[in-house]
Amino acid sequence: MKFIVVGNLSTDEIYHHRKPGKKSFIGKRVGGSSLYASMALGSLRQDVTLIGSHNLPSSFFKERNISVTRHKQSTPISINIYEQEDKAYVNSSINPEIVFEDIHGLVEVDCVIIDPLFDEISYETLRRVRQATRRMIALDMQGYLRD
């Protein structure tokens, strides 16, 4: 089957705050449910194209059998964990909007997976995707529920 997965990726920078004014860098990780959906499909040897913002090298996707269309460079998202408050705060960066014109190849796919990170795919874009293809559309609501 042929899939298009639409949604931005994130690069999470994780910091741990042990004491006020003292933070230590824990590490970076790549995230975004669109990435994990694409990786799962790639591991099943499906034909998958990921459309979204990211800052990863092309070799990352090639190793995972994913073709990719990057419409904009993404910036890291900071996750700050405060030990004394036992809470984590996400400092999200600007999440570039994905518009209908960014989404190519709708005619020849079996399924379009709409998988936003932080509300970057508008209702208007969803409506236009629906009009452009009569194939299956899967919608992951997680990115629309974040605040």
CSV table of C-alpha atoms in Angstrom, one decimal:
chain,number,residue,atom,x,y,z
A,1,MET,CA,0.0,0.0,0.0
A,2,LYS,CA,1.0,3.6,-0.5
A,3,PHE,CA,0.7,6.1,2.4
A,4,ILE,CA,1.2,9.8,2.9
A,5,VAL,CA,1.7,10.9,6.5
A,6,VAL,CA,1.3,14.6,7.1
A,7,GLY,CA,2.5,16.3,10.3
A,8,ASN,CA,5.6,18.1,11.7
A,9,LEU,CA,8.3,16.4,13.6
A,10,SER,CA,9.9,17.7,16.8
A,11,THR,CA,13.4,17.7,18.2
A,12,ASP,CA,12.9,17.7,22.0
A,13,GLU,CA,15.7,19.2,24.1
A,14,ILE,CA,15.3,18.0,27.6
A,15,TYR,CA,16.6,19.9,30.7
A,16,HIS,CA,16.4,18.9,34.3
A,17,HIS,CA,16.1,21.7,36.9
A,18,ARG,CA,17.4,20.4,40.3
A,19,LYS,CA,17.7,23.7,42.0
A,20,PRO,CA,16.5,27.2,41.1
A,21,GLY,CA,18.9,28.6,38.5
A,22,LYS,CA,20.7,25.3,38.0
A,23,LYS,CA,19.7,23.3,35.0
A,24,SER,CA,21.4,20.3,33.3
A,25,PHE,CA,21.0,19.2,29.8
A,26,ILE,CA,19.7,15.6,29.7
A,27,GLY,CA,19.6,15.0,25.9
A,28,LYS,CA,17.8,15.3,22.6
A,29,ARG,CA,15.2,13.0,21.1
A,30,VAL,CA,13.2,13.1,17.9
A,31,GLY,CA,9.4,13.1,18.3
A,32,GLY,CA,6.1,13.6,16.7
A,33,SER,CA,3.5,10.9,16.1
A,34,SER,CA,3.8,11.4,12.3
A,35,LEU,CA,7.4,10.2,12.6
A,36,TYR,CA,6.4,7.1,14.5
A,37,ALA,CA,3.6,6.3,12.1
A,38,SER,CA,6.0,6.6,9.2
A,39,MET,CA,8.6,4.5,10.9
A,40,ALA,CA,6.0,1.7,11.7
A,41,LEU,CA,4.9,1.7,8.0
A,42,GLY,CA,8.5,1.8,6.8
A,43,SER,CA,9.4,-1.2,8.9
A,44,LEU,CA,6.5,-3.1,7.4
A,45,ARG,CA,7.9,-2.2,3.9
A,46,GLN,CA,5.0,0.0,2.9
A,47,ASP,CA,5.5,2.8,0.5
A,48,VAL,CA,5.4,5.9,2.8
A,49,THR,CA,6.0,9.6,2.2
A,50,LEU,CA,6.2,11.9,5.2
A,51,ILE,CA,5.3,15.6,4.7
A,52,GLY,CA,6.2,18.0,7.4
A,53,SER,CA,8.9,20.2,9.0
A,54,HIS,CA,12.0,18.6,10.5
A,55,ASN,CA,15.7,19.2,10.9
A,56,LEU,CA,16.9,15.6,10.4
A,57,PRO,CA,19.4,14.4,7.8
A,58,SER,CA,18.0,12.5,4.8
A,59,SER,CA,20.0,9.4,5.8
A,60,PHE,CA,17.8,9.1,8.9
A,61,PHE,CA,14.7,8.6,6.7
A,62,LYS,CA,16.5,6.5,4.1
A,63,GLU,CA,17.6,4.0,6.8
A,64,ARG,CA,13.9,3.6,7.8
A,65,ASN,CA,12.4,3.3,4.3
A,66,ILE,CA,10.7,6.6,4.4
A,67,SER,CA,10.6,9.2,1.6
A,68,VAL,CA,10.2,12.6,2.9
A,69,THR,CA,9.2,16.1,1.8
A,70,ARG,CA,10.3,18.8,4.2
A,71,HIS,CA,8.5,22.0,3.6
A,72,LYS,CA,10.3,24.0,6.3
A,73,GLN,CA,13.1,23.6,8.8
A,74,SER,CA,11.8,23.0,12.3
A,75,THR,CA,13.3,24.4,15.5
A,76,PRO,CA,13.8,22.4,18.7
A,77,ILE,CA,11.2,22.1,21.4
A,78,SER,CA,12.5,22.6,25.0
A,79,ILE,CA,11.1,20.3,27.7
A,80,ASN,CA,12.0,21.6,31.2
A,81,ILE,CA,11.6,19.2,34.1
A,82,TYR,CA,11.5,20.8,37.5
A,83,GLU,CA,12.3,18.4,40.3
A,84,GLN,CA,11.0,20.6,43.2
A,85,GLU,CA,7.6,20.9,41.5
A,86,ASP,CA,7.4,17.4,40.1
A,87,LYS,CA,6.2,18.8,36.8
A,88,ALA,CA,7.4,19.1,33.3
A,89,TYR,CA,6.8,22.2,31.2
A,90,VAL,CA,7.0,22.2,27.4
A,91,ASN,CA,8.3,25.4,25.8
A,92,SER,CA,7.1,24.9,22.2
A,93,SER,CA,8.7,26.6,19.3
A,94,ILE,CA,7.0,28.0,16.3
A,95,ASN,CA,5.3,25.1,14.6
A,96,PRO,CA,5.1,25.8,10.8
A,97,GLU,CA,1.7,25.5,9.3
A,98,ILE,CA,1.1,22.8,6.7
A,99,VAL,CA,-1.2,23.9,3.9
A,100,PHE,CA,-2.9,22.0,1.2
A,101,GLU,CA,-0.3,23.1,-1.4
A,102,ASP,CA,2.4,21.3,0.6
A,103,ILE,CA,0.7,17.9,0.2
A,104,HIS,CA,1.5,16.3,-3.1
A,105,GLY,CA,0.6,12.9,-4.5
A,106,LEU,CA,-2.9,12.5,-3.2
A,107,VAL,CA,-4.3,10.9,-6.3
A,108,GLU,CA,-2.0,7.8,-6.2
A,109,VAL,CA,-2.2,7.0,-2.5
A,110,ASP,CA,-4.2,4.4,-0.7
A,111,CYS,CA,-4.3,6.2,2.6
A,112,VAL,CA,-3.5,9.7,3.9
A,113,ILE,CA,-2.7,9.9,7.6
A,114,ILE,CA,-3.2,13.4,9.1
A,115,ASP,CA,-1.0,13.5,12.2
A,116,PRO,CA,-0.4,17.0,13.6
A,117,LEU,CA,2.2,17.9,16.2
A,118,PHE,CA,0.6,21.2,17.5
A,119,ASP,CA,-2.4,22.1,15.4
A,120,GLU,CA,-0.4,22.9,12.3
A,121,ILE,CA,-3.0,21.4,9.9
A,122,SER,CA,-6.1,23.6,9.6
A,123,TYR,CA,-9.7,22.4,9.1
A,124,GLU,CA,-9.5,24.1,5.6
A,125,THR,CA,-6.5,21.9,4.7
A,126,LEU,CA,-8.4,18.8,6.0
A,127,ARG,CA,-11.4,19.7,3.9
A,128,ARG,CA,-9.3,20.2,0.7
A,129,VAL,CA,-7.5,16.9,1.3
A,130,ARG,CA,-10.9,15.2,1.6
A,131,GLN,CA,-12.1,16.8,-1.7
A,132,ALA,CA,-8.8,15.9,-3.5
A,133,THR,CA,-8.9,12.2,-2.7
A,134,ARG,CA,-11.6,9.6,-2.1
A,135,ARG,CA,-9.1,7.3,-0.5
A,136,MET,CA,-9.0,6.5,3.2
A,137,ILE,CA,-8.0,9.3,5.5
A,138,ALA,CA,-6.9,8.6,9.0
A,139,LEU,CA,-6.9,11.5,11.5
A,140,ASP,CA,-4.8,11.4,14.8
A,141,MET,CA,-6.4,14.0,17.1
A,142,GLN,CA,-3.5,14.2,19.6
A,143,GLY,CA,-2.0,17.3,18.0
A,144,TYR,CA,-5.3,19.2,18.1
A,145,LEU,CA,-5.8,18.5,21.8
A,146,ARG,CA,-2.5,19.9,23.1
A,147,ASP,CA,-2.5,23.3,24.9
